[in-house]
Short mmCIF file of C-alpha atoms and ligand atoms in Angstrom, two decimals:
data_model
loop_
_atom_site.label_atom_id
_atom_site.label_comp_id
_atom_site.label_asym_id
_atom_site.label_seq_id
_atom_site.Cartn_x
_atom_site.Cartn_y
_atom_site.Cartn_z
CA MET A 75 0.00 0.00 0.00
CA SER A 76 1.23 3.47 -0.80
CA ASN A 77 -0.40 6.81 -0.12
CA ILE A 78 0.35 10.45 -0.70
CA ARG A 79 -0.56 13.10 1.84
CA ILE A 80 0.03 16.78 1.30
CA TYR A 81 0.48 19.35 4.08
CA LYS A 82 0.67 23.10 4.06
CA ASP A 83 4.31 23.35 5.06
CA LEU A 84 7.18 21.56 6.79
CA PRO A 85 5.91 22.19 10.35
CA ALA A 86 2.52 20.66 9.42
CA LEU A 87 4.20 17.72 7.70
CA SER A 88 6.41 17.19 10.76
CA ARG A 89 3.41 17.17 13.08
CA ALA A 90 1.77 14.53 10.89
CA ALA A 91 4.91 12.37 10.95
CA ALA A 92 5.16 12.71 14.73
CA ALA A 93 1.53 11.66 15.15
CA LEU A 94 2.08 8.64 12.91
CA LEU A 95 5.16 7.62 14.84
CA LEU A 96 3.35 8.02 18.14
CA HIS A 97 0.47 5.88 16.89
CA HIS A 98 2.66 3.02 15.66
CA SER A 99 5.01 3.06 18.63
CA ARG A 100 2.10 2.86 21.07
CA GLN A 101 0.50 0.10 19.06
CA ALA A 102 3.71 -1.95 19.31
CA ALA A 103 3.98 -1.33 23.05
CA ALA A 104 0.34 -2.34 23.58
CA ALA A 105 1.04 -5.60 21.74
CA GLN A 106 4.24 -6.08 23.78
CA ARG A 107 6.37 -5.89 20.66
CA ARG A 108 9.56 -3.90 20.51
CA PHE A 109 9.50 -0.96 18.11
CA ARG A 110 12.47 -0.75 15.74
CA LEU A 111 12.81 2.75 14.34
CA ALA A 112 15.21 3.74 11.52
CA LEU A 113 16.07 7.43 11.22
CA SER A 114 17.22 9.31 8.14
CA GLY A 115 19.58 12.25 7.78
CA GLY A 116 19.25 15.44 5.79
CA ASP A 117 17.54 18.65 6.79
CA THR A 118 13.91 17.69 6.30
CA PRO A 119 13.53 15.54 9.45
CA ARG A 120 15.11 18.14 11.75
CA PRO A 121 11.81 19.77 12.83
CA LEU A 122 10.35 16.29 13.36
CA TYR A 123 13.20 15.30 15.65
CA GLU A 124 12.81 18.54 17.61
CA LEU A 125 9.09 17.99 17.92
CA LEU A 126 9.57 14.45 19.22
CA SER A 127 11.90 15.76 21.91
CA LEU A 128 9.13 17.97 23.34
CA PRO A 129 5.82 17.25 25.10
CA PRO A 130 3.51 15.62 24.29
CA TYR A 131 5.73 13.26 22.25
CA ARG A 132 8.57 13.18 24.75
CA ASP A 133 6.10 12.01 27.38
CA ASP A 134 3.82 9.83 25.29
CA ILE A 135 6.16 7.80 23.08
CA PRO A 136 7.11 4.56 24.88
CA TRP A 137 10.85 5.24 24.51
CA SER A 138 11.93 2.31 26.66
CA ASN A 139 10.34 0.03 24.06
CA LEU A 140 12.29 1.51 21.13
CA ASP A 141 15.46 0.50 19.34
CA VAL A 142 16.87 3.20 17.09
CA PHE A 143 18.86 2.61 13.89
CA TRP A 144 19.84 4.70 10.86
CA SER A 145 19.04 4.22 7.17
CA ASP A 146 22.41 5.68 6.21
CA GLU A 147 25.33 7.70 7.49
CA ARG A 148 27.94 10.05 6.13
CA TRP A 149 31.51 8.81 6.67
CA VAL A 150 32.38 11.46 9.23
CA ASN A 151 33.06 11.55 12.94
CA PRO A 152 29.76 11.40 14.88
CA HIS A 153 30.64 14.80 16.36
CA SER A 154 30.78 16.37 12.90
CA ILE A 155 27.92 18.67 11.95
CA TYR A 156 27.46 16.42 8.89
CA SER A 157 26.84 13.28 10.92
CA ASN A 158 23.31 11.90 10.75
CA GLN A 159 23.79 10.29 14.14
CA GLY A 160 25.14 13.54 15.59
CA MET A 161 22.14 15.47 14.31
CA ALA A 162 19.61 13.03 15.73
CA GLU A 163 21.46 12.82 19.04
CA LYS A 164 21.52 16.57 19.45
CA LEU A 165 17.95 17.29 18.41
CA LEU A 166 16.27 14.24 19.84
CA LEU A 167 18.04 11.28 21.39
CA GLN A 168 19.86 13.16 24.15
CA ARG A 169 16.59 14.77 25.19
CA VAL A 170 14.34 11.76 25.64
CA PRO A 171 14.34 8.86 28.12
CA LEU A 172 15.85 6.35 25.69
CA PRO A 173 18.54 4.06 27.16
CA ARG A 174 21.90 4.37 25.33
CA SER A 175 21.97 0.61 24.83
CA GLN A 176 18.95 0.98 22.55
CA ILE A 177 20.65 3.44 20.19
CA HIS A 178 22.45 1.65 17.35
CA PRO A 179 24.43 4.09 15.18
CA ILE A 180 26.28 3.08 12.03
CA PRO A 181 29.89 2.78 13.24
CA TYR A 182 32.64 5.19 12.23
CA GLY A 183 36.32 4.24 12.25
CA ASP A 184 39.34 3.49 10.09
CA ASP A 185 37.83 1.21 7.52
CA ILE A 186 34.53 1.91 5.82
CA HIS A 187 34.14 -1.70 4.61
CA ALA A 188 34.64 -3.09 8.11
CA ALA A 189 32.19 -0.55 9.54
CA ALA A 190 29.53 -1.57 7.00
CA ASP A 191 30.12 -5.26 7.81
CA ARG A 192 29.83 -4.56 11.54
CA TYR A 193 26.51 -2.80 11.07
CA GLU A 194 25.21 -5.65 8.96
CA GLU A 195 26.17 -8.11 11.72
CA LEU A 196 24.37 -5.96 14.24
CA LEU A 197 21.23 -5.82 12.10
CA GLN A 198 21.34 -9.60 11.71
CA GLN A 199 21.08 -9.91 15.47
CA PHE A 200 17.83 -7.95 15.35
CA PHE A 201 16.34 -9.18 12.09
CA PRO A 202 16.67 -12.84 11.23
CA PRO A 203 17.85 -13.33 7.63
CA VAL A 204 14.49 -14.76 6.63
CA ASP A 205 11.56 -12.99 5.07
CA THR A 206 10.01 -11.27 8.07
CA PRO A 207 9.52 -7.55 8.64
CA SER A 208 12.56 -5.56 9.70
CA PHE A 209 12.04 -1.99 10.93
CA ASP A 210 8.65 -1.14 12.32
CA PHE A 211 9.04 2.44 11.13
CA LEU A 212 11.53 3.67 8.56
CA LEU A 213 12.02 7.36 7.82
CA LEU A 214 13.43 8.30 4.43
CA GLY A 215 14.17 11.51 2.56
CA LEU A 216 14.38 12.27 -1.13
CA GLY A 217 17.32 14.01 -2.80
CA SER A 218 16.72 16.26 -5.80
CA ASP A 219 18.64 13.68 -7.90
CA GLY A 220 16.25 10.90 -6.83
CA HIS A 221 18.45 9.36 -4.15
CA THR A 222 17.10 8.05 -0.90
CA ALA A 223 19.05 6.87 2.15
CA SER A 224 22.52 6.90 0.50
CA LEU A 225 21.36 5.03 -2.58
CA PHE A 226 22.54 7.43 -5.28
CA PRO A 227 21.96 7.14 -9.03
CA HIS A 228 24.95 5.58 -10.82
CA ALA A 229 26.97 5.01 -7.64
CA GLY A 230 27.34 1.26 -8.06
CA LEU A 231 24.43 -0.04 -5.99
CA THR A 232 21.17 -1.27 -7.46
CA ALA A 233 17.73 -2.38 -6.35
CA ASP A 234 19.13 -5.92 -6.13
CA THR A 235 22.47 -5.32 -4.45
CA PRO A 236 23.06 -8.32 -2.19
CA GLY A 237 23.69 -7.76 1.51
CA TRP A 238 22.11 -5.25 3.85
CA VAL A 239 24.76 -2.58 4.43
CA ARG A 240 27.17 -1.17 1.87
CA PRO A 241 29.77 1.59 1.63
CA VAL A 242 29.05 4.21 -1.00
CA PHE A 243 31.89 6.04 -2.74
CA LEU A 244 31.03 9.36 -4.28
CA ASP A 245 33.25 11.60 -6.43
CA ASP A 246 34.29 13.68 -3.45
CA PRO A 247 35.80 11.26 -0.87
CA ASP A 248 34.69 13.62 1.88
CA LEU A 249 31.16 12.63 0.94
CA ASN A 250 31.53 8.86 1.23
CA ARG A 251 28.63 7.15 2.98
CA ILE A 252 27.34 3.91 4.38
CA THR A 253 23.85 2.91 3.37
CA LEU A 254 21.35 0.18 4.05
CA THR A 255 20.31 -1.58 0.85
CA PRO A 256 16.80 -2.12 -0.55
CA ALA A 257 17.04 -5.75 0.60
CA ILE A 258 16.61 -4.71 4.24
CA LEU A 259 14.89 -1.32 3.81
CA ASN A 260 12.07 -2.96 1.86
CA ARG A 261 11.34 -5.34 4.71
CA ALA A 262 10.14 -2.42 6.85
CA ALA A 263 6.52 -2.47 7.99
CA VAL A 264 5.92 1.28 7.66
CA ILE A 265 8.02 3.48 5.38
CA VAL A 266 7.60 7.23 5.62
CA PHE A 267 9.12 9.58 3.05
CA LEU A 268 9.37 13.21 4.18
CA VAL A 269 9.62 15.59 1.24
CA ALA A 270 9.51 19.38 1.52
CA GLY A 271 10.41 22.47 -0.47
CA SER A 272 10.01 23.61 -4.06
CA GLY A 273 13.47 22.25 -4.92
CA LYS A 274 12.02 18.74 -4.68
CA ALA A 275 9.00 19.42 -6.91
CA PRO A 276 10.52 18.32 -10.27
CA ILE A 277 11.99 15.06 -8.99
CA LEU A 278 8.87 14.20 -7.03
CA ARG A 279 6.70 14.68 -10.09
CA HIS A 280 9.05 12.48 -12.11
CA LEU A 281 9.23 9.82 -9.42
CA LEU A 282 5.55 9.52 -8.64
CA ASP A 283 4.33 9.70 -12.22
CA PRO A 284 3.56 6.09 -13.20
CA GLU A 285 4.16 6.99 -16.85
CA THR A 286 7.85 7.78 -16.39
CA ASN A 287 10.19 4.90 -16.74
CA SER A 288 13.37 5.57 -14.87
CA GLU A 289 15.78 3.88 -12.55
CA LEU A 290 15.81 6.44 -9.78
CA PRO A 291 16.94 4.87 -6.48
CA ALA A 292 13.85 6.13 -4.63
CA ARG A 293 11.88 3.87 -6.99
CA TRP A 294 13.71 0.88 -5.49
CA ILE A 295 11.72 1.29 -2.29
CA LEU A 296 9.00 -1.29 -2.73
CA PRO A 297 7.98 -3.12 0.46
CA THR A 298 8.35 -6.88 0.26
CA GLN A 299 6.62 -7.87 3.50
CA GLY A 300 3.26 -6.20 3.01
CA GLY A 301 4.59 -2.89 4.35
CA ALA A 302 2.99 0.51 3.73
CA VAL A 303 4.64 3.54 2.13
CA HIS A 304 3.46 7.00 3.20
CA TRP A 305 4.60 10.04 1.24
CA LEU A 306 4.28 13.09 3.50
CA ILE A 307 4.82 16.08 1.24
CA ASP A 308 4.47 19.81 1.69
CA GLU A 309 2.57 21.98 -0.78
CA ALA A 310 5.76 23.41 -2.29
CA ALA A 311 7.18 19.97 -3.11
CA ALA A 312 3.78 18.81 -4.38
CA SER A 313 3.28 21.86 -6.61
CA LEU A 314 4.05 20.01 -9.88
CA LEU A 315 2.08 16.84 -9.11
CA PRO A 316 -0.99 16.20 -11.24
CA GLU A 317 -4.26 16.65 -9.31
CA ASP A 318 -5.15 12.95 -9.41
CA LEU A 319 -1.83 11.99 -7.83
CA LYS A 320 -2.25 14.51 -5.03
CA HIS A 321 -5.07 12.46 -3.52
CA SER A 322 -3.97 9.00 -4.47
CA SER A 323 -3.86 5.94 -2.35
CA SER A 324 -3.10 2.52 -3.80
C1 6PG B 645 21.43 12.04 4.16
C2 6PG B 645 20.21 11.23 3.83
C3 6PG B 645 19.58 11.54 2.52
C4 6PG B 645 18.54 12.64 2.71
C5 6PG B 645 18.19 13.27 1.39
C6 6PG B 645 17.24 14.43 1.56
O1 6PG B 645 22.27 11.56 4.85
O2 6PG B 645 21.49 13.17 3.68
O3 6PG B 645 19.77 10.29 4.63
O4 6PG B 645 19.01 10.48 1.85
O5 6PG B 645 17.40 12.11 3.31
O6 6PG B 645 19.36 13.75 0.79
O7 6PG B 645 17.90 15.42 2.29
P1 6PG B 645 17.20 16.77 2.73
O8 6PG B 645 16.18 16.41 3.71
O9 6PG B 645 18.32 17.58 3.33
O10 6PG B 645 16.65 17.37 1.50
#
């Protein structure tokens, strides 16, 4: 199932994402299931993370029931301003009652291949390598080139890349990344894309138009375990979408 919801602006979109996260995290707690959350980087989720660190979300989300992971990470020290972990720690994780042992960042160190392998081993402890759901809630962004997580066009990875965690080498070595692959991302139960700003309008139109035939990495996100995809979009990013797509649910 996939649905598109459009909000006035980024604050409204962030409130909707927070409410969705609250709903699913409480549902898991009520069923005595742990809630495995994967965070994304980029600027778009920043207001969401700040919102979650404040009442009512800080008080109402069952934090002790959560395990937190990342969809991807930039190959930088976690204290760098470019670190996805660093950003989430500062805006959210340090401000809520979430035990450190339940925060599972993508490792940083000397060797990017070894770090990717270590994260894959960690994920295998949480998600058996059989076809069952992985993350209960996966946040993703969309780059204006059609990338999501750190799955970039023409960067060597594909929809079918084997394994769950891979290094990504971009032209500028300062921008190298580690990303989860579609093989594990697509096992998520709920996938939420956050897309805001007029700069995203052309790529969003291209991506969501069923008539276009392209190999954009964001198109590789197709749940395999009956998961749902929610596109939470602000009006500026949705401005080029055809009217019928703006209200679509399939
Ligand atoms: C990152 C990401 C990346 C991001 C998109 C959108 O590390 O940057 O996880 O996939 O979500 O590039 O970024 P913005 O939200 O900044 O537009």
